[in-house]
Every structure is written in structure tokens, then in C-alpha cells.
XYZ file of N, CA and C in Angstrom:
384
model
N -6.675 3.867 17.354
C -5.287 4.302 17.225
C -4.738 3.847 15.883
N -4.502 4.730 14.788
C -3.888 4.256 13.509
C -2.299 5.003 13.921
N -1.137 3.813 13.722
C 0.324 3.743 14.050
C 0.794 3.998 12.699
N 1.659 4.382 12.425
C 2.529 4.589 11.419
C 3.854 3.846 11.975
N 3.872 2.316 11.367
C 4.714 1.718 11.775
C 6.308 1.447 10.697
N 5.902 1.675 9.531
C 6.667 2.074 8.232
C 6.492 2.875 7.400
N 7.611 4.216 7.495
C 7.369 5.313 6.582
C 8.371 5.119 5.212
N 8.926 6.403 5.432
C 10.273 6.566 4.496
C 11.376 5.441 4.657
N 11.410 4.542 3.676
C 12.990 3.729 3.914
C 14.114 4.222 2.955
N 15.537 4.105 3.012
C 16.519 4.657 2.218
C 16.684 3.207 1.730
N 17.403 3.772 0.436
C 17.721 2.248 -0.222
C 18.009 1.296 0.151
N 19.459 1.545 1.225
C 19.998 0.424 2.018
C 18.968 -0.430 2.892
N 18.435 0.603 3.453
C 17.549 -0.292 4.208
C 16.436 -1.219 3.339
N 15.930 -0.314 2.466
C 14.891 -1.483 1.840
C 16.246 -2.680 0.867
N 17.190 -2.197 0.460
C 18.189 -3.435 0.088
C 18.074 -4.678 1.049
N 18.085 -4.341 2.236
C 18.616 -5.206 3.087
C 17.190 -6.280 3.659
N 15.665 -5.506 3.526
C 15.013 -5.664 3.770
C 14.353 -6.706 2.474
N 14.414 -6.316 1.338
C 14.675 -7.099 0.066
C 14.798 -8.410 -0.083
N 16.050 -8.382 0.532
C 17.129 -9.489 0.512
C 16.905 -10.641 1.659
N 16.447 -10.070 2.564
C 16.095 -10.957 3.397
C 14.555 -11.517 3.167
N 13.417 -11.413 2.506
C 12.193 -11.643 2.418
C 13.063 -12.607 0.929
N 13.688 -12.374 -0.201
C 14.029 -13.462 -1.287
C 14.746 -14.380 -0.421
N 15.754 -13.922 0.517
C 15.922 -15.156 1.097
C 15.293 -16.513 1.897
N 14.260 -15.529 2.364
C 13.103 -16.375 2.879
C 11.848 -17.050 1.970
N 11.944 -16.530 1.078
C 10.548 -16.825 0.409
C 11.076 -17.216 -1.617
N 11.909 -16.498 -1.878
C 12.315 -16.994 -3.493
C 11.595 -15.863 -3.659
N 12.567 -15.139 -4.934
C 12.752 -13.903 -5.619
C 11.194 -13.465 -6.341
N 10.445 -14.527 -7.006
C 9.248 -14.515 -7.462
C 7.958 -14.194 -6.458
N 8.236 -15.202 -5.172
C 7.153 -14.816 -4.096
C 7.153 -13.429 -3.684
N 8.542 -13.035 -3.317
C 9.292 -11.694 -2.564
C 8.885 -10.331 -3.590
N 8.569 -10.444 -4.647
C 8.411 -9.641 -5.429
C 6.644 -9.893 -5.840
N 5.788 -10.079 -4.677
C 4.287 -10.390 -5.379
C 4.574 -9.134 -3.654
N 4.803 -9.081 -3.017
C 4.873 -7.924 -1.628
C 5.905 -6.984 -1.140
N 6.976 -7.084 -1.902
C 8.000 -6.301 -1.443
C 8.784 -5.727 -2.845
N 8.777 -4.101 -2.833
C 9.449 -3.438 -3.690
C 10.936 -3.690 -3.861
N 11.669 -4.002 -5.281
C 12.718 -4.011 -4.930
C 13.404 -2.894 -5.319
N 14.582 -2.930 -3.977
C 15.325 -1.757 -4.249
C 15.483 -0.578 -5.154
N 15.180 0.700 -4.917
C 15.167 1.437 -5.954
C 13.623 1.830 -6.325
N 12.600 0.856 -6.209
C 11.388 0.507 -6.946
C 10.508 0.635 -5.471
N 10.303 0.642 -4.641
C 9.586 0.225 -3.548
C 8.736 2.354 -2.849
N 7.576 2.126 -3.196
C 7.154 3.218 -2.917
C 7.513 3.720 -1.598
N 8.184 3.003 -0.798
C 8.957 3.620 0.837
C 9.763 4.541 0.961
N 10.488 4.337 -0.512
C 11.719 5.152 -0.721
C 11.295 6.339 -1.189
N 10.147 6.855 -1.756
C 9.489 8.047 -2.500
C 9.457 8.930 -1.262
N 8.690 7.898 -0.198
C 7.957 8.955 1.145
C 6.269 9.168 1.041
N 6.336 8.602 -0.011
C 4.329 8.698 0.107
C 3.868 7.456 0.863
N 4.640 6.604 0.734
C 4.184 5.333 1.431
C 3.948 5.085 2.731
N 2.925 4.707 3.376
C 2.942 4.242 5.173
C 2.256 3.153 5.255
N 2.936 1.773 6.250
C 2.407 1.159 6.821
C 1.783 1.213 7.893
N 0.607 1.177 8.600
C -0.193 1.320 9.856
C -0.343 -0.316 10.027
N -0.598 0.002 11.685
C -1.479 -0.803 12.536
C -1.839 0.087 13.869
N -2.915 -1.026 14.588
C -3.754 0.157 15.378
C -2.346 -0.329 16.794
N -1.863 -0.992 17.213
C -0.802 -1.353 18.406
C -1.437 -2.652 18.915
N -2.308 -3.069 18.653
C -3.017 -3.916 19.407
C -2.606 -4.822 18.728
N -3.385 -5.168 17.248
C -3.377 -6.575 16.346
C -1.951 -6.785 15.819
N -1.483 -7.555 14.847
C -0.521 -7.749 14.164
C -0.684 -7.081 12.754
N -0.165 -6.320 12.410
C -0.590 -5.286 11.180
C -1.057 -6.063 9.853
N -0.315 -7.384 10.114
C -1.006 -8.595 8.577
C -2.529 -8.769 8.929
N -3.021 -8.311 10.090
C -4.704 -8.444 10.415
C -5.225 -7.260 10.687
N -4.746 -6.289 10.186
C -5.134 -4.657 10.141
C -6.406 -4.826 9.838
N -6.702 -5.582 8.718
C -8.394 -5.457 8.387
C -9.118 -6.061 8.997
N -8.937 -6.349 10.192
C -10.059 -6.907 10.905
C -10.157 -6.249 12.424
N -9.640 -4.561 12.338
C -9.320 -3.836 13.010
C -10.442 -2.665 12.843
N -11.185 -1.984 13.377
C -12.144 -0.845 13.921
C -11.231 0.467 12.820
N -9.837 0.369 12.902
C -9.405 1.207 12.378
C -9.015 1.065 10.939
N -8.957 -0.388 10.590
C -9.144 -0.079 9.171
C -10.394 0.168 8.327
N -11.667 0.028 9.335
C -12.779 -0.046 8.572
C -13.278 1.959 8.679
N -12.252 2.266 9.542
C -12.731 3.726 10.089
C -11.463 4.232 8.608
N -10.443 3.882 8.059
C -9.445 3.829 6.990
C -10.007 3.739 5.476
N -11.178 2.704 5.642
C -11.815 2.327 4.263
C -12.505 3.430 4.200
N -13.418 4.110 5.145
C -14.194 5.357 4.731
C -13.730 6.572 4.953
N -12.677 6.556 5.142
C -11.870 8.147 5.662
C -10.420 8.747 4.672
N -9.603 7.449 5.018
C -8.350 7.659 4.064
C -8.576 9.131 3.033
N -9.434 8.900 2.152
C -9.496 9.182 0.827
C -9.615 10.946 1.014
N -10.167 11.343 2.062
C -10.493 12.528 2.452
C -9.285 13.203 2.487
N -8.107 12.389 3.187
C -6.726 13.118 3.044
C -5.956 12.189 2.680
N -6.425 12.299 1.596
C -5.697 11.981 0.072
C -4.876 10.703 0.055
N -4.797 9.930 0.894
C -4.598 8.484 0.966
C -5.664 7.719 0.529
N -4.951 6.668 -0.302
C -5.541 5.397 -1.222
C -4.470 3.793 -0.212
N -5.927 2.907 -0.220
C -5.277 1.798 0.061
C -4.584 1.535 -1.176
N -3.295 1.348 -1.078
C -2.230 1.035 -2.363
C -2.490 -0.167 -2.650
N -2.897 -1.461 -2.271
C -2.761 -2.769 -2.982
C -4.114 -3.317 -2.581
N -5.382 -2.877 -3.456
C -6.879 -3.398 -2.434
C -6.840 -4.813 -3.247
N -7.962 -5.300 -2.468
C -7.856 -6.898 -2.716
C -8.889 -6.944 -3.893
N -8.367 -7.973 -4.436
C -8.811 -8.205 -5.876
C -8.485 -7.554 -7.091
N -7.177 -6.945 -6.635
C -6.474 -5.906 -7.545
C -5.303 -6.608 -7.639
N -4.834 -7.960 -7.552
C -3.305 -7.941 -7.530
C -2.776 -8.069 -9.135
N -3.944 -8.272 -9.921
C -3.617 -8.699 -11.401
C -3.169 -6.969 -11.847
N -3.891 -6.686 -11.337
C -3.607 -4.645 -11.940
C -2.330 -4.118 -11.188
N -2.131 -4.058 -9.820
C -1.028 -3.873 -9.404
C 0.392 -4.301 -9.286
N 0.310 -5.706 -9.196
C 1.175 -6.641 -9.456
C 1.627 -7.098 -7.981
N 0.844 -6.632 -6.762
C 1.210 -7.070 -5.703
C 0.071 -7.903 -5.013
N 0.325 -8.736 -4.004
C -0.731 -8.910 -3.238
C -1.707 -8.271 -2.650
N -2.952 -8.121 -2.154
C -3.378 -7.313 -1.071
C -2.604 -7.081 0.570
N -2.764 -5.706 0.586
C -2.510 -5.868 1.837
C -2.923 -4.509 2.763
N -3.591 -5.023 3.544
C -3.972 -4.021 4.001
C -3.898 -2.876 4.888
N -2.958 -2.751 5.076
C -1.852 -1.915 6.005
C -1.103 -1.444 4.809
N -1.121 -0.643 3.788
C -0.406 -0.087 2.960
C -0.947 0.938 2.398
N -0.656 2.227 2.866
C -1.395 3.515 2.031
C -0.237 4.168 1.700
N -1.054 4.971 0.723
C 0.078 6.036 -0.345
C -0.495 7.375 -1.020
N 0.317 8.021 -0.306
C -0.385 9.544 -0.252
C -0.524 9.607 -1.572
N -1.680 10.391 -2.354
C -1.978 10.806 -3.927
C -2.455 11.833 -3.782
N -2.459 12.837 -3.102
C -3.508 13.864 -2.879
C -5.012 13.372 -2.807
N -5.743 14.731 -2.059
C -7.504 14.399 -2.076
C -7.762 14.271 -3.671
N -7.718 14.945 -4.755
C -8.257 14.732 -6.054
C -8.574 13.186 -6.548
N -7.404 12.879 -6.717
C -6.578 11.827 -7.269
C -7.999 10.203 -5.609
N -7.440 10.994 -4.751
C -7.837 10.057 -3.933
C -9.355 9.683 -3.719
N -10.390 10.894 -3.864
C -11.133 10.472 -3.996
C -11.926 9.745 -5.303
N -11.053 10.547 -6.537
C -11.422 9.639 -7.081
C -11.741 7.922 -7.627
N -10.409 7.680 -7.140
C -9.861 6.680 -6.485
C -11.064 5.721 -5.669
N -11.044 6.580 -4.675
C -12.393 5.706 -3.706
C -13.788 5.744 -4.483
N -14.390 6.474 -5.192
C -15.279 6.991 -5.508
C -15.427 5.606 -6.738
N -14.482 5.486 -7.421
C -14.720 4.268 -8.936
C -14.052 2.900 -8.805
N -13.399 3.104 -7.120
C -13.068 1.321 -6.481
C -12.053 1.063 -7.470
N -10.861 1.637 -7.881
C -10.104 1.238 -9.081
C -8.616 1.227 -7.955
N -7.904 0.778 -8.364
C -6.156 0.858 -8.120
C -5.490 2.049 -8.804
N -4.841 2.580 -8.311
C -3.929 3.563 -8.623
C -3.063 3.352 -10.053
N -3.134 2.162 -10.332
C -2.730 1.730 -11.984
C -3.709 1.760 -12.778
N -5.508 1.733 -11.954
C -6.363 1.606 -13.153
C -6.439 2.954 -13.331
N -5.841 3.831 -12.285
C -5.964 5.199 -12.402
C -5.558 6.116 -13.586
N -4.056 5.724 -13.004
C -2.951 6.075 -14.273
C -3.325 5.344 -16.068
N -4.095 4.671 -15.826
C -3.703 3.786 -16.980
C -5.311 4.844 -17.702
N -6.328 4.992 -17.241
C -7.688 5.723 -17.767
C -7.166 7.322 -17.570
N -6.524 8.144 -16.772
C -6.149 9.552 -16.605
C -4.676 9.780 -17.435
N -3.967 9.392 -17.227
C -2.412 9.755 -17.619
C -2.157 9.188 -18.649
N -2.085 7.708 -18.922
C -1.733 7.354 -20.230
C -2.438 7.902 -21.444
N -3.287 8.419 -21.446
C -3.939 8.756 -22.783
C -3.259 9.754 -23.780
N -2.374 10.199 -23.088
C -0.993 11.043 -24.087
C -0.457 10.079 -25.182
């Protein structure tokens, strides 16, 4: 069972959601996992958090369905958005309950050269 437990947020809500993770954690930590306002791919609509209902979604990867996620996603056009060992390129932590629609092109390529969606942009798009 893959859940779609966070889709689309509107500003306010990720404001509020923001604000409460700096309050808990300091503006520097809060900003290594949480978009701020304005900035947070939730608000686009490509973004979804999953879990399968069972685990706690911070242990998604140790779930049947994220490993059925690591080899499938990419087919429809979802990329894990923050893979691990990428946080220097992305600027976020890993986490694994975070996909973001890019289309199949984009996505398999993606899976295919194990890169982040910034090493993407940064070798395809920036070269203008």
C-alpha cells in the first residue's frame, strides 16, 4: 500500500508548518528538511509524501514499498527528491518518503545515472 499522506500545501499552511519545525528545531536545522514558505516543492503540486499505513513514514525505507518505489517510481516519472548521500547537492537531508513528479524522460534519466534532480539541472539546463 503506497499512501499519499502529503500533497499540495498552500502557503499558509506550509507558513504555519515552517514555523512550527524553526520553532522546534532552530531556523538552520528547519531548513536542512523543510521548504520555506513560498520555496517548498508542496506548494508547486509535484511534490508527495508516502507511507505504506503501517510504519511511521520517517521509516518508509525499511518498507516492501519503498524498495518496490526504488525500482518503479521512475517509470511514472517520479524521482526520490532528496536520495541519501545527496544532501551536499540538494541542500536537504535524505528522506525517504519524498517524491516529485519530473515526468518519465527527465525521470528515468534520473534513475538510470543515480544523480539528484540538481545534478540534473545543473549537467542538462544550465549549459545556456
Amino acid at each position: 500500500s503506497i499512501i499519499v499522506m502529503s500533497s499540495y500545501r498552500s502557503y499558509d499552511y506550509q507558513s504555519k508548518l515552517y514555523d512550527r519545525y524553526v520553532s522546534e528545531d532552530g531556523k538552520e536545522k528547519a531548513d536542512t528538511y523543510s521548504g520555506r514558505p513560498g520555496h517548498s516543492e508542496h506548494q508547486t503540486g509535484l511534490a508527495i509524501d508516502i507511507y505504506n499505513g503501517e510504519k511511521e513514514y520517517t521509516k518508509f525505507e525499511e518498507t516492501e514499498e519503498f524498495n518496490w518505489m526504488k525500482e518503479h517510481a521512475h517509470e511514472y516519472g517520479f524521482i526520490l527528491r532528496f536520495p541519501k548521500n545527496k544532501e551536499k547537492e540538494t541542500g536537504y537531508q535524505y528522506e525517504s518518503w519524498h517524491y516529485r513528479y519530473v515526468g518519465t524522460k527527465v525521470a528515468n534519466y534520473i534513475h538510470k545515472n543515480k544523480i539528484s534532480l540538481e545534478e540534473y539541472i545543473a549537467k542538462n539546463i544550465n549549459k545556456k
